[in-house]
mmCIF file with all atom_site columns, C-alpha atoms in Angstrom:
data_model
loop_
_atom_site.group_PDB
_atom_site.id
_atom_site.type_symbol
_atom_site.label_atom_id
_atom_site.label_alt_id
_atom_site.label_comp_id
_atom_site.label_asym_id
_atom_site.label_entity_id
_atom_site.label_seq_id
_atom_site.pdbx_PDB_ins_code
_atom_site.Cartn_x
_atom_site.Cartn_y
_atom_site.Cartn_z
_atom_site.occupancy
_atom_site.B_iso_or_equiv
_atom_site.pdbx_formal_charge
_atom_site.auth_seq_id
_atom_site.auth_comp_id
_atom_site.auth_asym_id
_atom_site.auth_atom_id
_atom_site.pdbx_PDB_model_num
ATOM 1   C CA . VAL A 1 1   ? 0.991   -27.983 -69.225  1.00 87.00 ? 128 VAL A CA 1
ATOM 2   C CA . GLY A 1 2   ? -0.588  -24.604 -69.267  1.00 89.00 ? 129 GLY A CA 1
ATOM 3   C CA . PHE A 1 3   ? -3.570  -22.353 -68.359  1.00 90.00 ? 130 PHE A CA 1
ATOM 4   C CA . VAL A 1 4   ? -6.105  -19.852 -70.532  1.00 89.00 ? 131 VAL A CA 1
ATOM 5   C CA . VAL A 1 5   ? -7.591  -17.095 -68.930  1.00 90.00 ? 132 VAL A CA 1
ATOM 6   C CA . PHE A 1 6   ? -10.686 -15.736 -70.652  1.00 88.00 ? 133 PHE A CA 1
ATOM 7   C CA . SER A 1 7   ? -13.853 -13.564 -70.439  1.00 90.00 ? 134 SER A CA 1
ATOM 8   C CA . LYS A 1 8   ? -16.189 -12.710 -73.231  1.00 88.00 ? 135 LYS A CA 1
ATOM 9   C CA . GLU A 1 9   ? -14.470 -10.413 -74.993  1.00 91.00 ? 136 GLU A CA 1
ATOM 10  C CA . TRP A 1 10  ? -11.006 -11.574 -73.698  1.00 93.00 ? 137 TRP A CA 1
ATOM 11  C CA . TYR A 1 11  ? -9.046  -14.517 -74.229  1.00 93.00 ? 138 TYR A CA 1
ATOM 12  C CA . GLY A 1 12  ? -4.696  -15.568 -73.235  1.00 93.00 ? 139 GLY A CA 1
ATOM 13  C CA . GLY A 1 13  ? -2.728  -18.102 -71.688  1.00 94.00 ? 140 GLY A CA 1
ATOM 14  C CA . ILE A 1 14  ? 0.557   -19.928 -71.615  1.00 95.00 ? 141 ILE A CA 1
ATOM 15  C CA . SER A 1 15  ? 1.601   -23.547 -72.200  1.00 94.00 ? 142 SER A CA 1
ATOM 16  C CA . VAL A 1 16  ? 4.809   -25.340 -71.617  1.00 92.00 ? 143 VAL A CA 1
ATOM 17  C CA . HIS A 1 17  ? 5.442   -28.588 -73.419  1.00 90.00 ? 144 HIS A CA 1
ATOM 18  C CA . HIS A 1 18  ? 7.580   -31.274 -72.933  1.00 87.00 ? 145 HIS A CA 1
ATOM 19  C CA . LEU A 1 19  ? 7.974   -30.863 -69.406  1.00 85.00 ? 146 LEU A CA 1
ATOM 20  C CA . THR A 1 20  ? 9.896   -33.916 -68.879  1.00 85.00 ? 147 THR A CA 1
ATOM 21  C CA . GLN A 1 21  ? 12.458  -33.296 -71.707  1.00 82.00 ? 148 GLN A CA 1
ATOM 22  C CA . PRO A 1 22  ? 12.583  -36.913 -73.139  1.00 80.00 ? 149 PRO A CA 1
ATOM 23  C CA . GLY A 1 23  ? 15.752  -37.596 -74.850  1.00 78.00 ? 150 GLY A CA 1
ATOM 24  C CA . MET A 1 24  ? 15.402  -37.574 -78.642  1.00 75.00 ? 151 MET A CA 1
ATOM 25  C CA . SER A 1 25  ? 18.355  -40.421 -79.235  1.00 73.00 ? 152 SER A CA 1
ATOM 26  C CA . GLU A 1 26  ? 17.693  -44.130 -80.351  1.00 73.00 ? 153 GLU A CA 1
ATOM 27  C CA . ASN A 1 27  ? 21.158  -45.101 -78.159  1.00 71.00 ? 154 ASN A CA 1
ATOM 28  C CA . ARG A 1 28  ? 21.826  -44.238 -74.468  1.00 68.00 ? 155 ARG A CA 1
ATOM 29  C CA . LEU A 1 29  ? 25.309  -42.698 -75.782  1.00 70.00 ? 156 LEU A CA 1
ATOM 30  C CA . ASP A 1 30  ? 23.585  -39.402 -77.113  1.00 71.00 ? 157 ASP A CA 1
ATOM 31  C CA . GLU A 1 31  ? 22.419  -37.348 -74.579  1.00 76.00 ? 158 GLU A CA 1
ATOM 32  C CA . THR A 1 32  ? 20.086  -34.936 -76.947  1.00 83.00 ? 159 THR A CA 1
ATOM 33  C CA . VAL A 1 33  ? 16.916  -34.095 -75.262  1.00 84.00 ? 160 VAL A CA 1
ATOM 34  C CA . LEU A 1 34  ? 13.652  -32.429 -76.485  1.00 86.00 ? 161 LEU A CA 1
ATOM 35  C CA . PRO A 1 35  ? 13.833  -28.668 -75.399  1.00 89.00 ? 162 PRO A CA 1
ATOM 36  C CA . ARG A 1 36  ? 11.032  -27.089 -73.393  1.00 90.00 ? 163 ARG A CA 1
ATOM 37  C CA . LYS A 1 37  ? 8.752   -25.207 -75.597  1.00 92.00 ? 164 LYS A CA 1
ATOM 38  C CA . PHE A 1 38  ? 6.925   -22.299 -74.443  1.00 95.00 ? 165 PHE A CA 1
ATOM 39  C CA . THR A 1 39  ? 3.816   -20.513 -75.554  1.00 94.00 ? 166 THR A CA 1
ATOM 40  C CA . LEU A 1 40  ? 1.938   -17.171 -74.823  1.00 95.00 ? 167 LEU A CA 1
ATOM 41  C CA . PHE A 1 41  ? -1.163  -16.161 -76.174  1.00 94.00 ? 168 PHE A CA 1
ATOM 42  C CA . ILE A 1 42  ? -3.607  -13.693 -76.454  1.00 95.00 ? 169 ILE A CA 1
ATOM 43  C CA . GLY A 1 43  ? -6.720  -12.748 -78.411  1.00 94.00 ? 170 GLY A CA 1
ATOM 44  C CA . ARG A 1 44  ? -9.753  -10.582 -78.463  1.00 94.00 ? 171 ARG A CA 1
ATOM 45  C CA . ASN A 1 45  ? -13.325 -11.529 -79.776  1.00 93.00 ? 172 ASN A CA 1
ATOM 46  C CA . PHE A 1 46  ? -15.385 -8.484  -81.196  1.00 93.00 ? 173 PHE A CA 1
ATOM 47  C CA . GLU A 1 47  ? -19.181 -9.224  -82.209  1.00 90.00 ? 174 GLU A CA 1
ATOM 48  C CA . TRP A 1 48  ? -20.668 -7.880  -85.327  1.00 86.00 ? 175 TRP A CA 1
ATOM 49  C CA . PRO A 1 49  ? -24.112 -7.697  -84.865  1.00 79.00 ? 176 PRO A CA 1
ATOM 50  C CA . VAL A 1 50  ? -26.499 -9.198  -87.575  1.00 75.00 ? 177 VAL A CA 1
ATOM 51  C CA . THR A 1 51  ? -30.003 -7.842  -88.781  1.00 71.00 ? 178 THR A CA 1
ATOM 52  C CA . ASN A 1 52  ? -31.169 -11.107 -89.292  1.00 71.00 ? 179 ASN A CA 1
ATOM 53  C CA . LYS A 1 53  ? -32.425 -12.634 -86.054  1.00 71.00 ? 180 LYS A CA 1
ATOM 54  C CA . ARG A 1 54  ? -32.172 -16.581 -87.408  1.00 70.00 ? 181 ARG A CA 1
ATOM 55  C CA . TRP A 1 55  ? -28.300 -15.897 -87.996  1.00 72.00 ? 182 TRP A CA 1
ATOM 56  C CA . GLU A 1 56  ? -25.703 -15.915 -85.369  1.00 77.00 ? 183 GLU A CA 1
ATOM 57  C CA . PRO A 1 57  ? -23.712 -12.884 -84.775  1.00 83.00 ? 184 PRO A CA 1
ATOM 58  C CA . LEU A 1 58  ? -20.424 -12.830 -86.705  1.00 88.00 ? 185 LEU A CA 1
ATOM 59  C CA . ILE A 1 59  ? -17.531 -12.907 -84.002  1.00 91.00 ? 186 ILE A CA 1
ATOM 60  C CA . ILE A 1 60  ? -13.833 -11.495 -85.279  1.00 93.00 ? 187 ILE A CA 1
ATOM 61  C CA . SER A 1 61  ? -10.842 -12.461 -83.168  1.00 94.00 ? 188 SER A CA 1
ATOM 62  C CA . PRO A 1 62  ? -7.533  -10.956 -83.864  1.00 95.00 ? 189 PRO A CA 1
ATOM 63  C CA . GLU A 1 63  ? -4.622  -13.091 -82.130  1.00 95.00 ? 190 GLU A CA 1
ATOM 64  C CA . PHE A 1 64  ? -1.346  -13.063 -81.340  1.00 95.00 ? 191 PHE A CA 1
ATOM 65  C CA . PHE A 1 65  ? 0.951   -15.763 -80.345  1.00 94.00 ? 192 PHE A CA 1
ATOM 66  C CA . PHE A 1 66  ? 4.509   -15.973 -79.292  1.00 95.00 ? 193 PHE A CA 1
ATOM 67  C CA . ILE A 1 67  ? 6.419   -19.359 -79.406  1.00 93.00 ? 194 ILE A CA 1
ATOM 68  C CA . ASN A 1 68  ? 9.719   -19.900 -77.837  1.00 93.00 ? 195 ASN A CA 1
ATOM 69  C CA . GLN A 1 69  ? 11.745  -23.518 -78.233  1.00 89.00 ? 196 GLN A CA 1
ATOM 70  C CA . LYS A 1 70  ? 15.402  -22.943 -77.280  1.00 88.00 ? 197 LYS A CA 1
ATOM 71  C CA . SER A 1 71  ? 16.754  -21.000 -80.006  1.00 86.00 ? 198 SER A CA 1
ATOM 72  C CA . TYR A 1 72  ? 13.886  -21.105 -82.209  1.00 85.00 ? 199 TYR A CA 1
ATOM 73  C CA . ARG A 1 73  ? 11.429  -18.183 -81.681  1.00 89.00 ? 200 ARG A CA 1
ATOM 74  C CA . ASN A 1 74  ? 8.489   -17.209 -83.641  1.00 91.00 ? 201 ASN A CA 1
ATOM 75  C CA . LEU A 1 75  ? 5.365   -14.953 -83.977  1.00 92.00 ? 202 LEU A CA 1
ATOM 76  C CA . LYS A 1 76  ? 1.993   -16.035 -85.242  1.00 92.00 ? 203 LYS A CA 1
ATOM 77  C CA . TYR A 1 77  ? -0.973  -13.498 -85.821  1.00 94.00 ? 204 TYR A CA 1
ATOM 78  C CA . GLY A 1 78  ? -3.599  -13.225 -87.552  1.00 95.00 ? 205 GLY A CA 1
ATOM 79  C CA . VAL A 1 79  ? -7.648  -13.161 -87.463  1.00 95.00 ? 206 VAL A CA 1
ATOM 80  C CA . VAL A 1 80  ? -10.439 -15.617 -86.709  1.00 93.00 ? 207 VAL A CA 1
ATOM 81  C CA . LEU A 1 81  ? -13.825 -15.091 -88.083  1.00 93.00 ? 208 LEU A CA 1
ATOM 82  C CA . GLU A 1 82  ? -16.634 -17.280 -86.612  1.00 91.00 ? 209 GLU A CA 1
ATOM 83  C CA . GLU A 1 83  ? -20.277 -17.764 -87.650  1.00 87.00 ? 210 GLU A CA 1
ATOM 84  C CA . LYS A 1 84  ? -21.533 -20.751 -85.917  1.00 85.00 ? 211 LYS A CA 1
ATOM 85  C CA . PRO A 1 85  ? -21.124 -23.520 -86.816  1.00 87.00 ? 212 PRO A CA 1
ATOM 86  C CA . PHE A 1 86  ? -18.431 -22.783 -89.108  1.00 91.00 ? 213 PHE A CA 1
ATOM 87  C CA . SER A 1 87  ? -15.072 -20.785 -88.435  1.00 93.00 ? 214 SER A CA 1
ATOM 88  C CA . MET A 1 88  ? -12.310 -19.574 -90.894  1.00 95.00 ? 215 MET A CA 1
ATOM 89  C CA . ALA A 1 89  ? -9.033  -18.385 -90.079  1.00 95.00 ? 216 ALA A CA 1
ATOM 90  C CA . PHE A 1 90  ? -5.882  -16.375 -91.623  1.00 95.00 ? 217 PHE A CA 1
ATOM 91  C CA . HIS A 1 91  ? -2.745  -16.128 -89.749  1.00 94.00 ? 218 HIS A CA 1
ATOM 92  C CA . LEU A 1 92  ? 1.119   -15.233 -90.797  1.00 93.00 ? 219 LEU A CA 1
ATOM 93  C CA . ARG A 1 93  ? 3.934   -16.848 -89.214  1.00 89.00 ? 220 ARG A CA 1
ATOM 94  C CA . HIS A 1 94  ? 7.446   -16.021 -89.009  1.00 87.00 ? 221 HIS A CA 1
ATOM 95  C CA . ASP A 1 95  ? 10.799  -16.056 -86.917  1.00 83.00 ? 222 ASP A CA 1
ATOM 96  C CA . LEU A 1 96  ? 12.046  -13.084 -85.191  1.00 84.00 ? 223 LEU A CA 1
ATOM 97  C CA . LYS A 1 97  ? 14.662  -12.734 -88.099  1.00 79.00 ? 224 LYS A CA 1
ATOM 98  C CA . PHE A 1 98  ? 12.108  -12.556 -90.739  1.00 76.00 ? 225 PHE A CA 1
ATOM 99  C CA . SER A 1 99  ? 14.190  -15.001 -92.652  1.00 74.00 ? 226 SER A CA 1
ATOM 100 C CA . TYR A 1 100 ? 10.929  -17.095 -93.360  1.00 75.00 ? 227 TYR A CA 1
ATOM 101 C CA . SER A 1 101 ? 7.193   -16.796 -93.398  1.00 84.00 ? 228 SER A CA 1
ATOM 102 C CA . THR A 1 102 ? 4.153   -18.893 -93.573  1.00 87.00 ? 229 THR A CA 1
ATOM 103 C CA . PHE A 1 103 ? 0.883   -18.117 -94.270  1.00 91.00 ? 230 PHE A CA 1
ATOM 104 C CA . VAL A 1 104 ? -1.778  -20.194 -92.569  1.00 93.00 ? 231 VAL A CA 1
ATOM 105 C CA . PHE A 1 105 ? -5.561  -20.591 -93.953  1.00 95.00 ? 232 PHE A CA 1
ATOM 106 C CA . ALA A 1 106 ? -7.794  -22.958 -91.751  1.00 95.00 ? 233 ALA A CA 1
ATOM 107 C CA . PHE A 1 107 ? -11.467 -23.585 -91.948  1.00 95.00 ? 234 PHE A CA 1
ATOM 108 C CA . GLY A 1 108 ? -13.691 -25.452 -89.443  1.00 95.00 ? 235 GLY A CA 1
ATOM 109 C CA . MET A 1 109 ? -17.180 -26.524 -88.806  1.00 94.00 ? 236 MET A CA 1
ATOM 110 C CA . ASN A 1 110 ? -18.676 -27.147 -85.077  1.00 88.00 ? 237 ASN A CA 1
ATOM 111 C CA . HIS A 1 111 ? -21.448 -29.814 -84.290  1.00 85.00 ? 238 HIS A CA 1
ATOM 112 C CA . SER A 1 112 ? -23.000 -30.299 -80.952  1.00 82.00 ? 239 SER A CA 1
ATOM 113 C CA . ILE A 1 113 ? -20.253 -33.462 -80.304  1.00 87.00 ? 240 ILE A CA 1
ATOM 114 C CA . PHE A 1 114 ? -17.400 -32.701 -82.859  1.00 88.00 ? 241 PHE A CA 1
ATOM 115 C CA . HIS A 1 115 ? -15.320 -30.349 -84.503  1.00 90.00 ? 242 HIS A CA 1
ATOM 116 C CA . LEU A 1 116 ? -13.613 -30.751 -88.022  1.00 94.00 ? 243 LEU A CA 1
ATOM 117 C CA . GLY A 1 117 ? -10.905 -28.824 -89.212  1.00 95.00 ? 244 GLY A CA 1
ATOM 118 C CA . TYR A 1 118 ? -8.763  -27.985 -92.048  1.00 96.00 ? 245 TYR A CA 1
ATOM 119 C CA . SER A 1 119 ? -5.377  -25.923 -92.369  1.00 94.00 ? 246 SER A CA 1
ATOM 120 C CA . TYR A 1 120 ? -3.080  -25.365 -95.296  1.00 93.00 ? 247 TYR A CA 1
ATOM 121 C CA . GLU A 1 121 ? 0.299   -23.761 -94.439  1.00 90.00 ? 248 GLU A CA 1
ATOM 122 C CA . VAL A 1 122 ? 2.269   -22.333 -97.597  1.00 88.00 ? 249 VAL A CA 1
ATOM 123 C CA . PRO A 1 123 ? 5.579   -20.662 -97.432  1.00 85.00 ? 250 PRO A CA 1
ATOM 124 C CA . VAL A 1 124 ? 5.827   -16.787 -98.591  1.00 83.00 ? 251 VAL A CA 1
ATOM 125 C CA . GLY A 1 125 ? 8.661   -14.542 -99.692  1.00 74.00 ? 252 GLY A CA 1
ATOM 126 C CA . ARG A 1 126 ? 12.077  -16.555 -99.485  1.00 66.00 ? 253 ARG A CA 1
ATOM 127 C CA . GLN A 1 127 ? 12.012  -19.886 -99.569  1.00 60.00 ? 254 GLN A CA 1
ATOM 128 C CA . SER A 1 128 ? 12.415  -22.007 -96.052  1.00 56.00 ? 255 SER A CA 1
ATOM 129 C CA . SER A 1 129 ? 14.342  -25.021 -95.649  1.00 60.00 ? 256 SER A CA 1
ATOM 130 C CA . MET A 1 130 ? 12.213  -26.053 -92.915  1.00 59.00 ? 257 MET A CA 1
ATOM 131 C CA . MET A 1 131 ? 8.711   -26.137 -95.108  1.00 58.00 ? 258 MET A CA 1
ATOM 132 C CA . PRO A 1 132 ? 8.082   -28.279 -98.353  1.00 61.00 ? 259 PRO A CA 1
ATOM 133 C CA . ALA A 1 133 ? 7.566   -25.851 -101.694 1.00 65.00 ? 260 ALA A CA 1
ATOM 134 C CA . GLY A 1 134 ? 4.029   -27.083 -101.850 1.00 72.00 ? 261 GLY A CA 1
ATOM 135 C CA . GLY A 1 135 ? 2.671   -26.411 -98.497  1.00 82.00 ? 262 GLY A CA 1
ATOM 136 C CA . THR A 1 136 ? 1.559   -28.765 -95.533  1.00 87.00 ? 263 THR A CA 1
ATOM 137 C CA . HIS A 1 137 ? -1.874  -29.740 -95.357  1.00 92.00 ? 264 HIS A CA 1
ATOM 138 C CA . GLU A 1 138 ? -3.621  -30.938 -92.094  1.00 93.00 ? 265 GLU A CA 1
ATOM 139 C CA . ILE A 1 139 ? -6.859  -32.350 -91.037  1.00 96.00 ? 266 ILE A CA 1
ATOM 140 C CA . GLY A 1 140 ? -8.144  -32.443 -87.632  1.00 94.00 ? 267 GLY A CA 1
ATOM 141 C CA . ILE A 1 141 ? -11.226 -34.053 -85.819  1.00 93.00 ? 268 ILE A CA 1
ATOM 142 C CA . SER A 1 142 ? -11.613 -33.630 -82.205  1.00 89.00 ? 269 SER A CA 1
ATOM 143 C CA . ILE A 1 143 ? -14.885 -35.801 -80.379  1.00 87.00 ? 270 ILE A CA 1
ATOM 144 C CA . HIS A 1 144 ? -16.441 -33.320 -77.368  1.00 79.00 ? 271 HIS A CA 1
ATOM 145 C CA . PHE A 1 145 ? -16.782 -36.740 -74.946  1.00 79.00 ? 272 PHE A CA 1
ATOM 146 C CA . ALA A 1 146 ? -17.607 -34.185 -71.934  1.00 69.00 ? 273 ALA A CA 1
ATOM 147 C CA . ASP A 1 147 ? -20.822 -33.075 -73.600  1.00 52.00 ? 274 ASP A CA 1
ATOM 148 C CA . GLN A 1 148 ? -22.226 -36.513 -74.294  1.00 52.00 ? 275 GLN A CA 1
ATOM 149 C CA . LEU A 1 149 ? -21.597 -37.397 -70.767  1.00 55.00 ? 276 LEU A CA 1
ATOM 150 C CA . LYS A 1 150 ? -23.370 -34.460 -69.554  1.00 57.00 ? 277 LYS A CA 1
ATOM 151 C CA . LYS A 1 151 ? -26.173 -35.410 -71.637  1.00 57.00 ? 278 LYS A CA 1
ATOM 152 C CA . ASN A 1 152 ? -26.483 -39.173 -70.365  1.00 56.00 ? 279 ASN A CA 1
ATOM 153 C CA . ALA A 1 153 ? -26.029 -38.320 -66.643  1.00 56.00 ? 280 ALA A CA 1
ATOM 154 C CA . ALA A 1 154 ? -28.624 -39.872 -64.291  1.00 57.00 ? 281 ALA A CA 1
ATOM 155 C CA . ARG A 1 155 ? -31.128 -36.960 -63.332  1.00 60.00 ? 282 ARG A CA 1
ATOM 156 C CA . ALA A 1 156 ? -32.701 -37.098 -60.164  1.00 61.00 ? 283 ALA A CA 1
ATOM 157 C CA . ILE A 1 157 ? -36.153 -38.042 -60.004  1.00 57.00 ? 284 ILE A CA 1
ATOM 158 C CA . LYS A 1 158 ? -38.872 -35.245 -58.627  1.00 60.00 ? 285 LYS A CA 1
ATOM 159 C CA . LEU A 1 159 ? -41.072 -36.869 -55.920  1.00 57.00 ? 286 LEU A CA 1
ATOM 160 C CA . PRO A 1 160 ? -44.491 -35.351 -54.759  1.00 60.00 ? 287 PRO A CA 1
ATOM 161 C CA . SER A 1 161 ? -43.973 -34.162 -51.263  1.00 58.00 ? 288 SER A CA 1
ATOM 162 C CA . ILE A 1 162 ? -45.650 -35.526 -48.276  1.00 57.00 ? 289 ILE A CA 1
#
């Protein structure tokens, strides 16, 4: 659960995961639960004007995340570059003690009905036991059903007045 506040230039919000704190054990004797995770984030959009009117302006968005789950706390900060329909992001993530750090690169493409994204996360500095040596790859696809429902919605028929 969470909320987002945004304007044309600023955005931010908070989210809480695992509200019901589900059990993590396969037997009823162990009462280990998944602790709640809290995320706080803020960012700002800067528009870099373009001289060619056929191009969309470049949006540069520095952003900052703080994530807390039980004793695990980390910071993630970086920048997102967007020139529609493409976006690219570079982030650095580490715990508050700097005992590990990871670099995150992401690339995405927005279409009217879907978003396709790829990200790669690789440890930097000291090796972390939480991250494989070769890094982590992720592919994401999201479909915008609400946009399709709006396009297919029934429209009122204009009748001539009598």
